[in-house]
Amino acid sequence: ITIHPLRNYLDTAYVGNITIGTPPQEFRVVFDTGSANLWVPCITCTSPACYTHKTFNPQNSSSFREVGSPITIFYGSGIIQGFLGSDTVRIGNLVSPEQSFGLSLEEYGFDSLPFDGILGLAFPAMGIEDTIPIFDNLWSHGAFSEPVFAFYLNTNKPEGSVVMFGGVDHRYYKGELNWIPVSQTSHWQISMNNISMNGTVTACSCGCEALVDTGTSLIYGPTKLVTNIHKLMNARLENSEYVVSCDAVKTLPPVIFNINGIDYPLRPQAYIIKIQNNCRSVFQGGTENSSLNTWILGDIFLRQYFSVFDRKNRRIGLAPAV
Amino acid sequence: CIVILPLKKMKTLRETLREKNLLNNFLEEQAYRLSKNDSK
């Protein structure tokens, strides 16, 4: 059982459409670099979450094949249980034939979320045994000129964000891509040198690991170190959220992630979210529960930096997003 | 060729729950449910 990174679906927000089956049945999914399985609700799912989501009906697909093995997938904030099937899956004009995917019969923690299922883009080691993740299936069928995918997550507008497969469109970033080797091929995991504010290293002083995870919204780190960062922000814990004075946005320094010798600053406008009349920090603790000395760079970071995931060279490219 | 798929930034559940003042009990119930499932 692989526990997928902490996923704060409360704020997960970037969703795209895929179809499964013949004729195609459409679903809204999160394209998630923090997991490697594709699953959607089955029409026979009995959980409340399935009543508010689209469900897959195997009877209505002539290309569906029931594999049958039971599956359980654990996420930081939810669990699904169901069984494996296989069918034709389409992402835009990419066609993944005989694609294995999960059909959920029970879901916990996915109630009233703005997506039906999850499409995992992590390495096969994270996937359910004897299944091929969709990116690998497409790659093996020669669907890509370059086995890469990339994300541009728009900060303000609901539209405008994209995930791209098979190459990189340079319109979405500024300057050059900085390439970072993947340190471990299951998550999209990289090594970080340190995290600093105002020229002082505040965390990860002896180096640490970071998961680049589009399925997590905020930024997670070890609770103790996140608490240090919150002290520097004068943040206070209120109803399980770290509240900051909204005026602080004007005076706080950027939080700088040094990765592979390059600084990636996050401005206070990016790490303090204003909703209604209060401002809260995007930093959350808790990663020590799943792996020591590990951070999770979620959408908040990936909105500032266009990200390229290069499977052939096992590296991640980052550049300031336009 | 590059396949570019639009992603839609959805209104987040947290914002919806906060607007309805339901965020706190949602988090408490969520924590309870997950802990119950952990034991299961």
JSON list of C-alpha atoms in Angstrom, two decimals, chain A residues 46-277:
[
{"chain": "A", "resi": 46, "resn": "THR", "atom": "CA", "xyz": [-22.79, 3.23, -2.64]},
{"chain": "A", "resi": 47, "resn": "SER", "atom": "CA", "xyz": [-20.93, 6.13, -0.96]},
{"chain": "A", "resi": 48, "resn": "PRO", "atom": "CA", "xyz": [-22.58, 9.59, -0.65]},
{"chain": "A", "resi": 49, "resn": "ALA", "atom": "CA", "xyz": [-19.62, 11.08, -2.60]},
{"chain": "A", "resi": 50, "resn": "CYS", "atom": "CA", "xyz": [-20.66, 9.07, -5.68]},
{"chain": "A", "resi": 51, "resn": "TYR", "atom": "CA", "xyz": [-24.13, 10.61, -5.77]},
{"chain": "A", "resi": 52, "resn": "THR", "atom": "CA", "xyz": [-22.63, 14.02, -6.56]},
{"chain": "A", "resi": 53, "resn": "HIS", "atom": "CA", "xyz": [-20.16, 12.76, -9.18]},
{"chain": "A", "resi": 54, "resn": "LYS", "atom": "CA", "xyz": [-20.35, 11.22, -12.64]},
{"chain": "A", "resi": 55, "resn": "THR", "atom": "CA", "xyz": [-20.10, 7.43, -12.52]},
{"chain": "A", "resi": 56, "resn": "PHE", "atom": "CA", "xyz": [-18.80, 4.92, -15.07]},
{"chain": "A", "resi": 57, "resn": "ASN", "atom": "CA", "xyz": [-21.26, 2.31, -16.35]},
{"chain": "A", "resi": 58, "resn": "PRO", "atom": "CA", "xyz": [-19.35, -0.74, -17.65]},
{"chain": "A", "resi": 59, "resn": "GLN", "atom": "CA", "xyz": [-22.53, -2.05, -19.31]},
{"chain": "A", "resi": 60, "resn": "ASN", "atom": "CA", "xyz": [-22.53, 0.96, -21.62]},
{"chain": "A", "resi": 61, "resn": "SER", "atom": "CA", "xyz": [-19.00, 0.44, -22.93]},
{"chain": "A", "resi": 62, "resn": "SER", "atom": "CA", "xyz": [-18.30, -2.15, -25.65]},
{"chain": "A", "resi": 63, "resn": "SER", "atom": "CA", "xyz": [-14.53, -1.89, -25.03]},
{"chain": "A", "resi": 64, "resn": "PHE", "atom": "CA", "xyz": [-14.67, -2.41, -21.25]},
{"chain": "A", "resi": 65, "resn": "ARG", "atom": "CA", "xyz": [-12.97, -5.45, -19.75]},
{"chain": "A", "resi": 66, "resn": "GLU", "atom": "CA", "xyz": [-13.39, -6.28, -16.06]},
{"chain": "A", "resi": 67, "resn": "VAL", "atom": "CA", "xyz": [-10.04, -7.23, -14.52]},
{"chain": "A", "resi": 68, "resn": "GLY", "atom": "CA", "xyz": [-11.76, -7.65, -11.17]},
{"chain": "A", "resi": 69, "resn": "SER", "atom": "CA", "xyz": [-8.89, -7.47, -8.66]},
{"chain": "A", "resi": 70, "resn": "PRO", "atom": "CA", "xyz": [-9.97, -5.48, -5.58]},
{"chain": "A", "resi": 71, "resn": "ILE", "atom": "CA", "xyz": [-8.15, -2.19, -4.98]},
{"chain": "A", "resi": 72, "resn": "THR", "atom": "CA", "xyz": [-7.75, 0.22, -2.08]},
{"chain": "A", "resi": 73, "resn": "ILE", "atom": "CA", "xyz": [-6.02, 3.55, -2.61]},
{"chain": "A", "resi": 74, "resn": "PHE", "atom": "CA", "xyz": [-5.12, 5.74, 0.37]},
{"chain": "A", "resi": 75, "resn": "TYR", "atom": "CA", "xyz": [-4.73, 9.48, 0.06]},
{"chain": "A", "resi": 76, "resn": "GLY", "atom": "CA", "xyz": [-3.81, 11.93, 2.81]},
{"chain": "A", "resi": 77, "resn": "SER", "atom": "CA", "xyz": [-7.41, 13.01, 3.12]},
{"chain": "A", "resi": 78, "resn": "GLY", "atom": "CA", "xyz": [-9.39, 10.23, 1.57]},
{"chain": "A", "resi": 79, "resn": "ILE", "atom": "CA", "xyz": [-9.64, 6.52, 0.74]},
{"chain": "A", "resi": 80, "resn": "ILE", "atom": "CA", "xyz": [-11.24, 4.69, -2.18]},
{"chain": "A", "resi": 81, "resn": "GLN", "atom": "CA", "xyz": [-12.06, 0.99, -2.46]},
{"chain": "A", "resi": 82, "resn": "GLY", "atom": "CA", "xyz": [-13.21, -0.78, -5.60]},
{"chain": "A", "resi": 83, "resn": "PHE", "atom": "CA", "xyz": [-11.97, -3.01, -8.39]},
{"chain": "A", "resi": 84, "resn": "LEU", "atom": "CA", "xyz": [-9.80, -2.88, -11.51]},
{"chain": "A", "resi": 85, "resn": "GLY", "atom": "CA", "xyz": [-11.09, -2.63, -15.06]},
{"chain": "A", "resi": 86, "resn": "SER", "atom": "CA", "xyz": [-9.60, -1.78, -18.46]},
{"chain": "A", "resi": 87, "resn": "ASP", "atom": "CA", "xyz": [-10.94, 0.33, -21.30]},
{"chain": "A", "resi": 88, "resn": "THR", "atom": "CA", "xyz": [-10.02, 2.98, -23.87]},
{"chain": "A", "resi": 89, "resn": "VAL", "atom": "CA", "xyz": [-9.16, 6.28, -22.16]},
{"chain": "A", "resi": 90, "resn": "ARG", "atom": "CA", "xyz": [-8.85, 9.55, -24.08]},
{"chain": "A", "resi": 91, "resn": "ILE", "atom": "CA", "xyz": [-7.07, 12.74, -22.97]},
{"chain": "A", "resi": 92, "resn": "GLY", "atom": "CA", "xyz": [-7.75, 15.27, -25.71]},
{"chain": "A", "resi": 93, "resn": "ASN", "atom": "CA", "xyz": [-6.73, 13.45, -28.90]},
{"chain": "A", "resi": 94, "resn": "LEU", "atom": "CA", "xyz": [-4.39, 11.07, -27.02]},
{"chain": "A", "resi": 95, "resn": "VAL", "atom": "CA", "xyz": [-5.85, 7.54, -26.95]},
{"chain": "A", "resi": 96, "resn": "SER", "atom": "CA", "xyz": [-4.73, 5.03, -24.33]},
{"chain": "A", "resi": 97, "resn": "PRO", "atom": "CA", "xyz": [-6.00, 1.60, -25.39]},
{"chain": "A", "resi": 98, "resn": "GLU", "atom": "CA", "xyz": [-6.72, -1.16, -22.84]},
{"chain": "A", "resi": 99, "resn": "GLN", "atom": "CA", "xyz": [-5.90, 1.30, -20.07]},
{"chain": "A", "resi": 100, "resn": "SER", "atom": "CA", "xyz": [-6.22, -0.19, -16.58]},
{"chain": "A", "resi": 101, "resn": "PHE", "atom": "CA", "xyz": [-8.17, 2.01, -14.18]},
{"chain": "A", "resi": 102, "resn": "GLY", "atom": "CA", "xyz": [-9.93, 1.74, -10.85]},
{"chain": "A", "resi": 103, "resn": "LEU", "atom": "CA", "xyz": [-13.69, 1.82, -10.41]},
{"chain": "A", "resi": 104, "resn": "SER", "atom": "CA", "xyz": [-14.58, 2.96, -6.91]},
{"chain": "A", "resi": 105, "resn": "LEU", "atom": "CA", "xyz": [-17.38, 1.25, -5.00]},
{"chain": "A", "resi": 106, "resn": "GLU", "atom": "CA", "xyz": [-16.72, 3.12, -1.73]},
{"chain": "A", "resi": 107, "resn": "GLU", "atom": "CA", "xyz": [-15.18, 6.57, -1.21]},
{"chain": "A", "resi": 108, "resn": "TYR", "atom": "CA", "xyz": [-14.31, 8.38, 2.03]},
{"chain": "A", "resi": 109, "resn": "GLY", "atom": "CA", "xyz": [-13.31, 12.01, 2.04]},
{"chain": "A", "resi": 110, "resn": "PHE", "atom": "CA", "xyz": [-14.29, 12.86, -1.51]},
{"chain": "A", "resi": 111, "resn": "ASP", "atom": "CA", "xyz": [-17.74, 14.25, -0.77]},
{"chain": "A", "resi": 112, "resn": "SER", "atom": "CA", "xyz": [-18.88, 17.28, -2.81]},
{"chain": "A", "resi": 113, "resn": "LEU", "atom": "CA", "xyz": [-15.47, 17.80, -4.39]},
{"chain": "A", "resi": 114, "resn": "PRO", "atom": "CA", "xyz": [-15.23, 19.54, -7.77]},
{"chain": "A", "resi": 115, "resn": "PHE", "atom": "CA", "xyz": [-13.87, 16.43, -9.53]},
{"chain": "A", "resi": 116, "resn": "ASP", "atom": "CA", "xyz": [-15.08, 12.87, -10.18]},
{"chain": "A", "resi": 117, "resn": "GLY", "atom": "CA", "xyz": [-11.77, 11.00, -10.05]},
{"chain": "A", "resi": 118, "resn": "ILE", "atom": "CA", "xyz": [-7.98, 11.24, -10.10]},
{"chain": "A", "resi": 119, "resn": "LEU", "atom": "CA", "xyz": [-5.51, 10.65, -12.95]},
{"chain": "A", "resi": 120, "resn": "GLY", "atom": "CA", "xyz": [-2.08, 9.90, -11.49]},
{"chain": "A", "resi": 121, "resn": "LEU", "atom": "CA", "xyz": [1.09, 10.95, -13.32]},
{"chain": "A", "resi": 122, "resn": "ALA", "atom": "CA", "xyz": [3.76, 9.70, -10.88]},
{"chain": "A", "resi": 123, "resn": "PHE", "atom": "CA", "xyz": [6.18, 6.86, -11.68]},
{"chain": "A", "resi": 124, "resn": "PRO", "atom": "CA", "xyz": [4.93, 3.26, -12.13]},
{"chain": "A", "resi": 125, "resn": "ALA", "atom": "CA", "xyz": [6.44, 2.29, -8.75]},
{"chain": "A", "resi": 126, "resn": "MET", "atom": "CA", "xyz": [3.59, 4.26, -7.16]},
{"chain": "A", "resi": 127, "resn": "GLY", "atom": "CA", "xyz": [0.92, 2.43, -9.17]},
{"chain": "A", "resi": 128, "resn": "ILE", "atom": "CA", "xyz": [-1.21, -0.55, -8.28]},
{"chain": "A", "resi": 129, "resn": "GLU", "atom": "CA", "xyz": [0.70, -3.79, -8.91]},
{"chain": "A", "resi": 130, "resn": "ASP", "atom": "CA", "xyz": [0.39, -5.20, -12.47]},
{"chain": "A", "resi": 131, "resn": "THR", "atom": "CA", "xyz": [-1.14, -2.00, -13.81]},
{"chain": "A", "resi": 132, "resn": "ILE", "atom": "CA", "xyz": [0.43, 0.45, -16.25]},
{"chain": "A", "resi": 133, "resn": "PRO", "atom": "CA", "xyz": [-0.08, 4.15, -15.47]},
{"chain": "A", "resi": 134, "resn": "ILE", "atom": "CA", "xyz": [-1.68, 6.04, -18.33]},
{"chain": "A", "resi": 135, "resn": "PHE", "atom": "CA", "xyz": [1.43, 8.09, -19.20]},
{"chain": "A", "resi": 136, "resn": "ASP", "atom": "CA", "xyz": [3.49, 4.89, -19.55]},
{"chain": "A", "resi": 137, "resn": "ASN", "atom": "CA", "xyz": [0.76, 3.24, -21.62]},
{"chain": "A", "resi": 138, "resn": "LEU", "atom": "CA", "xyz": [0.61, 6.21, -24.00]},
{"chain": "A", "resi": 139, "resn": "TRP", "atom": "CA", "xyz": [4.42, 6.36, -24.15]},
{"chain": "A", "resi": 140, "resn": "SER", "atom": "CA", "xyz": [4.66, 2.62, -24.99]},
{"chain": "A", "resi": 141, "resn": "HIS", "atom": "CA", "xyz": [2.16, 3.15, -27.82]},
{"chain": "A", "resi": 142, "resn": "GLY", "atom": "CA", "xyz": [4.34, 5.90, -29.31]},
{"chain": "A", "resi": 143, "resn": "ALA", "atom": "CA", "xyz": [1.87, 8.69, -28.55]},
{"chain": "A", "resi": 144, "resn": "PHE", "atom": "CA", "xyz": [4.59, 11.21, -27.71]},
{"chain": "A", "resi": 145, "resn": "SER", "atom": "CA", "xyz": [7.45, 12.72, -29.68]},
{"chain": "A", "resi": 146, "resn": "GLU", "atom": "CA", "xyz": [8.95, 13.62, -26.28]},
{"chain": "A", "resi": 147, "resn": "PRO", "atom": "CA", "xyz": [7.94, 11.64, -23.14]},
{"chain": "A", "resi": 148, "resn": "VAL", "atom": "CA", "xyz": [7.30, 14.80, -21.11]},
{"chain": "A", "resi": 149, "resn": "PHE", "atom": "CA", "xyz": [4.29, 16.59, -19.65]},
{"chain": "A", "resi": 150, "resn": "ALA", "atom": "CA", "xyz": [4.03, 20.07, -18.21]},
{"chain": "A", "resi": 151, "resn": "PHE", "atom": "CA", "xyz": [1.70, 22.23, -16.12]},
{"chain": "A", "resi": 152, "resn": "TYR", "atom": "CA", "xyz": [0.81, 25.88, -16.31]},
{"chain": "A", "resi": 153, "resn": "LEU", "atom": "CA", "xyz": [-1.47, 26.74, -13.37]},
{"chain": "A", "resi": 154, "resn": "ASN", "atom": "CA", "xyz": [-3.05, 30.14, -13.70]},
{"chain": "A", "resi": 155, "resn": "THR", "atom": "CA", "xyz": [-3.19, 32.14, -10.49]},
{"chain": "A", "resi": 156, "resn": "ASN", "atom": "CA", "xyz": [-6.22, 34.34, -10.84]},
{"chain": "A", "resi": 157, "resn": "LYS", "atom": "CA", "xyz": [-8.54, 33.38, -13.68]},
{"chain": "A", "resi": 158, "resn": "PRO", "atom": "CA", "xyz": [-10.59, 30.17, -13.57]},
{"chain": "A", "resi": 159, "resn": "GLU", "atom": "CA", "xyz": [-9.62, 29.53, -17.20]},
{"chain": "A", "resi": 160, "resn": "GLY", "atom": "CA", "xyz": [-6.18, 29.56, -18.74]},
{"chain": "A", "resi": 161, "resn": "SER", "atom": "CA", "xyz": [-4.48, 26.71, -16.85]},
{"chain": "A", "resi": 162, "resn": "VAL", "atom": "CA", "xyz": [-3.26, 23.79, -18.94]},
{"chain": "A", "resi": 163, "resn": "VAL", "atom": "CA", "xyz": [-1.53, 20.45, -18.77]},
{"chain": "A", "resi": 164, "resn": "MET", "atom": "CA", "xyz": [0.41, 19.55, -21.91]},
{"chain": "A", "resi": 165, "resn": "PHE", "atom": "CA", "xyz": [1.74, 16.21, -23.11]},
{"chain": "A", "resi": 166, "resn": "GLY", "atom": "CA", "xyz": [4.49, 15.30, -25.58]},
{"chain": "A", "resi": 167, "resn": "GLY", "atom": "CA", "xyz": [6.41, 18.56, -25.51]},
{"chain": "A", "resi": 168, "resn": "VAL", "atom": "CA", "xyz": [6.66, 22.02, -23.97]},
{"chain": "A", "resi": 169, "resn": "ASP", "atom": "CA", "xyz": [4.96, 25.17, -25.24]},
{"chain": "A", "resi": 170, "resn": "HIS", "atom": "CA", "xyz": [7.35, 28.08, -24.53]},
{"chain": "A", "resi": 171, "resn": "ARG", "atom": "CA", "xyz": [4.51, 30.60, -24.39]},
{"chain": "A", "resi": 172, "resn": "TYR", "atom": "CA", "xyz": [3.81, 29.62, -20.81]},
{"chain": "A", "resi": 173, "resn": "TYR", "atom": "CA", "xyz": [7.11, 30.55, -19.15]},
{"chain": "A", "resi": 174, "resn": "LYS", "atom": "CA", "xyz": [9.82, 33.23, -19.04]},
{"chain": "A", "resi": 175, "resn": "GLY", "atom": "CA", "xyz": [13.56, 32.73, -19.47]},
{"chain": "A", "resi": 176, "resn": "GLU", "atom": "CA", "xyz": [15.13, 29.29, -19.51]},
{"chain": "A", "resi": 177, "resn": "LEU", "atom": "CA", "xyz": [14.00, 26.08, -17.84]},
{"chain": "A", "resi": 178, "resn": "ASN", "atom": "CA", "xyz": [16.26, 25.04, -14.94]},
{"chain": "A", "resi": 179, "resn": "TRP", "atom": "CA", "xyz": [16.55, 21.26, -14.83]},
{"chain": "A", "resi": 180, "resn": "ILE", "atom": "CA", "xyz": [16.58, 19.38, -11.53]},
{"chain": "A", "resi": 181, "resn": "PRO", "atom": "CA", "xyz": [17.35, 15.64, -11.36]},
{"chain": "A", "resi": 182, "resn": "VAL", "atom": "CA", "xyz": [14.66, 13.47, -9.76]},
{"chain": "A", "resi": 183, "resn": "SER", "atom": "CA", "xyz": [16.14, 12.02, -6.55]},
{"chain": "A", "resi": 184, "resn": "GLN", "atom": "CA", "xyz": [13.78, 9.03, -6.33]},
{"chain": "A", "resi": 185, "resn": "THR", "atom": "CA", "xyz": [11.55, 7.61, -9.06]},
{"chain": "A", "resi": 186, "resn": "SER", "atom": "CA", "xyz": [8.25, 6.93, -7.40]},
{"chain": "A", "resi": 187, "resn": "HIS", "atom": "CA", "xyz": [6.93, 10.38, -6.55]},
{"chain": "A", "resi": 188, "resn": "TRP", "atom": "CA", "xyz": [8.27, 13.30, -8.54]},
{"chain": "A", "resi": 189, "resn": "GLN", "atom": "CA", "xyz": [10.82, 13.91, -5.80]},
{"chain": "A", "resi": 190, "resn": "ILE", "atom": "CA", "xyz": [13.75, 16.33, -5.87]},
{"chain": "A", "resi": 191, "resn": "SER", "atom": "CA", "xyz": [16.40, 17.46, -3.39]},
{"chain": "A", "resi": 192, "resn": "MET", "atom": "CA", "xyz": [16.28, 20.96, -1.93]},
{"chain": "A", "resi": 193, "resn": "ASN", "atom": "CA", "xyz": [19.32, 22.79, -0.51]},
{"chain": "A", "resi": 194, "resn": "ASN", "atom": "CA", "xyz": [17.52, 25.08, 1.95]},
{"chain": "A", "resi": 195, "resn": "ILE", "atom": "CA", "xyz": [14.59, 27.41, 2.61]},
{"chain": "A", "resi": 196, "resn": "SER", "atom": "CA", "xyz": [15.37, 30.98, 3.64]},
{"chain": "A", "resi": 197, "resn": "MET", "atom": "CA", "xyz": [13.71, 34.30, 4.50]},
{"chain": "A", "resi": 198, "resn": "ASN", "atom": "CA", "xyz": [15.55, 37.63, 4.61]},
{"chain": "A", "resi": 199, "resn": "GLY", "atom": "CA", "xyz": [18.87, 35.93, 3.91]},
{"chain": "A", "resi": 200, "resn": "THR", "atom": "CA", "xyz": [18.53, 33.60, 6.90]},
{"chain": "A", "resi": 201, "resn": "VAL", "atom": "CA", "xyz": [18.05, 29.87, 6.40]},
{"chain": "A", "resi": 202, "resn": "THR", "atom": "CA", "xyz": [14.81, 29.07, 8.26]},
{"chain": "A", "resi": 203, "resn": "ALA", "atom": "CA", "xyz": [14.36, 25.39, 7.30]},
{"chain": "A", "resi": 204, "resn": "CYS", "atom": "CA", "xyz": [15.93, 22.49, 5.46]},
{"chain": "A", "resi": 205, "resn": "SER", "atom": "CA", "xyz": [19.35, 23.80, 6.55]},
{"chain": "A", "resi": 206, "resn": "CYS", "atom": "CA", "xyz": [21.13, 20.53, 5.83]},
{"chain": "A", "resi": 207, "resn": "GLY", "atom": "CA", "xyz": [19.18, 19.80, 2.68]},
{"chain": "A", "resi": 208, "resn": "CYS", "atom": "CA", "xyz": [15.88, 17.99, 2.42]},
{"chain": "A", "resi": 209, "resn": "GLU", "atom": "CA", "xyz": [13.55, 16.32, -0.07]},
{"chain": "A", "resi": 210, "resn": "ALA", "atom": "CA", "xyz": [10.55, 17.86, -1.86]},
{"chain": "A", "resi": 211, "resn": "LEU", "atom": "CA", "xyz": [7.67, 16.27, -3.72]},
{"chain": "A", "resi": 212, "resn": "VAL", "atom": "CA", "xyz": [6.42, 18.33, -6.66]},
{"chain": "A", "resi": 213, "resn": "ASP", "atom": "CA", "xyz": [2.73, 17.55, -6.40]},
{"chain": "A", "resi": 214, "resn": "THR", "atom": "CA", "xyz": [-0.06, 19.02, -8.54]},
{"chain": "A", "resi": 215, "resn": "GLY", "atom": "CA", "xyz": [-2.61, 17.05, -6.46]},
{"chain": "A", "resi": 216, "resn": "THR", "atom": "CA", "xyz": [-1.81, 19.03, -3.33]},
{"chain": "A", "resi": 217, "resn": "SER", "atom": "CA", "xyz": [-2.74, 22.67, -3.18]},
{"chain": "A", "resi": 218, "resn": "LEU", "atom": "CA", "xyz": [-0.73, 24.17, -0.40]},
{"chain": "A", "resi": 219, "resn": "ILE", "atom": "CA", "xyz": [2.86, 23.78, 0.80]},
{"chain": "A", "resi": 220, "resn": "TYR", "atom": "CA", "xyz": [3.53, 21.14, 3.44]},
{"chain": "A", "resi": 221, "resn": "GLY", "atom": "CA", "xyz": [6.59, 20.59, 5.60]},
{"chain": "A", "resi": 222, "resn": "PRO", "atom": "CA", "xyz": [7.63, 19.12, 8.96]},
{"chain": "A", "resi": 223, "resn": "THR", "atom": "CA", "xyz": [5.44, 20.75, 11.63]},
{"chain": "A", "resi": 224, "resn": "LYS", "atom": "CA", "xyz": [8.38, 22.05, 13.70]},
{"chain": "A", "resi": 225, "resn": "LEU", "atom": "CA", "xyz": [9.96, 23.82, 10.73]},
{"chain": "A", "resi": 226, "resn": "VAL", "atom": "CA", "xyz": [6.67, 25.21, 9.47]},
{"chain": "A", "resi": 227, "resn": "THR", "atom": "CA", "xyz": [6.09, 26.58, 12.96]},
{"chain": "A", "resi": 228, "resn": "ASN", "atom": "CA", "xyz": [9.43, 28.44, 12.72]},
{"chain": "A", "resi": 229, "resn": "ILE", "atom": "CA", "xyz": [8.34, 30.00, 9.44]},
{"chain": "A", "resi": 230, "resn": "HIS", "atom": "CA", "xyz": [4.99, 30.97, 10.98]},
{"chain": "A", "resi": 231, "resn": "LYS", "atom": "CA", "xyz": [6.79, 32.64, 13.90]},
{"chain": "A", "resi": 232, "resn": "LEU", "atom": "CA", "xyz": [8.61, 34.83, 11.38]},
{"chain": "A", "resi": 233, "resn": "MET", "atom": "CA", "xyz": [5.23, 35.71, 9.87]},
{"chain": "A", "resi": 234, "resn": "ASN", "atom": "CA", "xyz": [3.65, 36.32, 13.28]},
{"chain": "A", "resi": 235, "resn": "ALA", "atom": "CA", "xyz": [1.01, 33.82, 12.17]},
{"chain": "A", "resi": 236, "resn": "ARG", "atom": "CA", "xyz": [-1.39, 32.47, 14.80]},
{"chain": "A", "resi": 237, "resn": "LEU", "atom": "CA", "xyz": [-3.34, 29.23, 14.73]},
{"chain": "A", "resi": 238, "resn": "GLU", "atom": "CA", "xyz": [-7.09, 29.85, 14.51]},
{"chain": "A", "resi": 239, "resn": "ASN", "atom": "CA", "xyz": [-9.53, 27.00, 13.77]},
{"chain": "A", "resi": 240, "resn": "SER", "atom": "CA", "xyz": [-6.80, 24.81, 12.26]},
{"chain": "A", "resi": 241, "resn": "GLU", "atom": "CA", "xyz": [-5.68, 27.61, 9.94]},
{"chain": "A", "resi": 242, "resn": "TYR", "atom": "CA", "xyz": [-2.66, 29.89, 10.28]},
{"chain": "A", "resi": 243, "resn": "VAL", "atom": "CA", "xyz": [-4.00, 33.45, 10.20]},
{"chain": "A", "resi": 244, "resn": "VAL", "atom": "CA", "xyz": [-1.70, 36.36, 9.31]},
{"chain": "A", "resi": 245, "resn": "SER", "atom": "CA", "xyz": [-2.30, 40.10, 9.41]},
{"chain": "A", "resi": 246, "resn": "CYS", "atom": "CA", "xyz": [-3.27, 41.19, 5.89]},
{"chain": "A", "resi": 247, "resn": "ASP", "atom": "CA", "xyz": [-0.94, 44.19, 6.22]},
{"chain": "A", "resi": 248, "resn": "ALA", "atom": "CA", "xyz": [1.95, 41.77, 6.56]},
{"chain": "A", "resi": 249, "resn": "VAL", "atom": "CA", "xyz": [1.78, 41.11, 2.80]},
{"chain": "A", "resi": 250, "resn": "LYS", "atom": "CA", "xyz": [3.41, 44.50, 2.26]},
{"chain": "A", "resi": 251, "resn": "THR", "atom": "CA", "xyz": [6.28, 43.93, 4.68]},
{"chain": "A", "resi": 252, "resn": "LEU", "atom": "CA", "xyz": [7.06, 40.21, 4.80]},
{"chain": "A", "resi": 253, "resn": "PRO", "atom": "CA", "xyz": [10.03, 38.96, 2.75]},
{"chain": "A", "resi": 254, "resn": "PRO", "atom": "CA", "xyz": [9.79, 36.27, 0.09]},
{"chain": "A", "resi": 255, "resn": "VAL", "atom": "CA", "xyz": [10.27, 32.66, 1.20]},
{"chain": "A", "resi": 256, "resn": "ILE", "atom": "CA", "xyz": [13.11, 31.37, -0.98]},
{"chain": "A", "resi": 257, "resn": "PHE", "atom": "CA", "xyz": [13.45, 27.71, -1.91]},
{"chain": "A", "resi": 258, "resn": "ASN", "atom": "CA", "xyz": [16.99, 26.94, -3.05]},
{"chain": "A", "resi": 259, "resn": "ILE", "atom": "CA", "xyz": [16.85, 23.93, -5.38]},
{"chain": "A", "resi": 260, "resn": "ASN", "atom": "CA", "xyz": [19.90, 22.60, -7.20]},
{"chain": "A", "resi": 261, "resn": "GLY", "atom": "CA", "xyz": [21.69, 25.90, -6.48]},
{"chain": "A", "resi": 262, "resn": "ILE", "atom": "CA", "xyz": [18.92, 28.09, -7.95]},
{"chain": "A", "resi": 263, "resn": "ASP", "atom": "CA", "xyz": [16.70, 30.35, -5.81]},
{"chain": "A", "resi": 264, "resn": "TYR", "atom": "CA", "xyz": [12.92, 30.03, -6.31]},
{"chain": "A", "resi": 265, "resn": "PRO", "atom": "CA", "xyz": [11.34, 32.90, -4.36]},
{"chain": "A", "resi": 266, "resn": "LEU", "atom": "CA", "xyz": [7.73, 32.81, -3.27]},
{"chain": "A", "resi": 267, "resn": "ARG", "atom": "CA", "xyz": [6.42, 36.35, -2.68]},
{"chain": "A", "resi": 268, "resn": "PRO", "atom": "CA", "xyz": [4.11, 37.05, 0.30]},
{"chain": "A", "resi": 269, "resn": "GLN", "atom": "CA", "xyz": [1.33, 37.71, -2.23]},
{"chain": "A", "resi": 270, "resn": "ALA", "atom": "CA", "xyz": [1.72, 34.04, -3.18]},
{"chain": "A", "resi": 271, "resn": "TYR", "atom": "CA", "xyz": [2.09, 32.48, 0.27]},
{"chain": "A", "resi": 272, "resn": "ILE", "atom": "CA", "xyz": [-0.58, 34.52, 2.03]},
{"chain": "A", "resi": 273, "resn": "ILE", "atom": "CA", "xyz": [-4.12, 33.87, 0.76]},
{"chain": "A", "resi": 274, "resn": "LYS", "atom": "CA", "xyz": [-6.78, 36.52, 1.37]},
{"chain": "A", "resi": 275, "resn": "ILE", "atom": "CA", "xyz": [-10.31, 35.12, 1.62]},
{"chain": "A", "resi": 276, "resn": "GLN", "atom": "CA", "xyz": [-13.17, 37.38, 2.74]},
{"chain": "A", "resi": 277, "resn": "ASN", "atom": "CA", "xyz": [-11.64, 39.48, 5.50]}
]
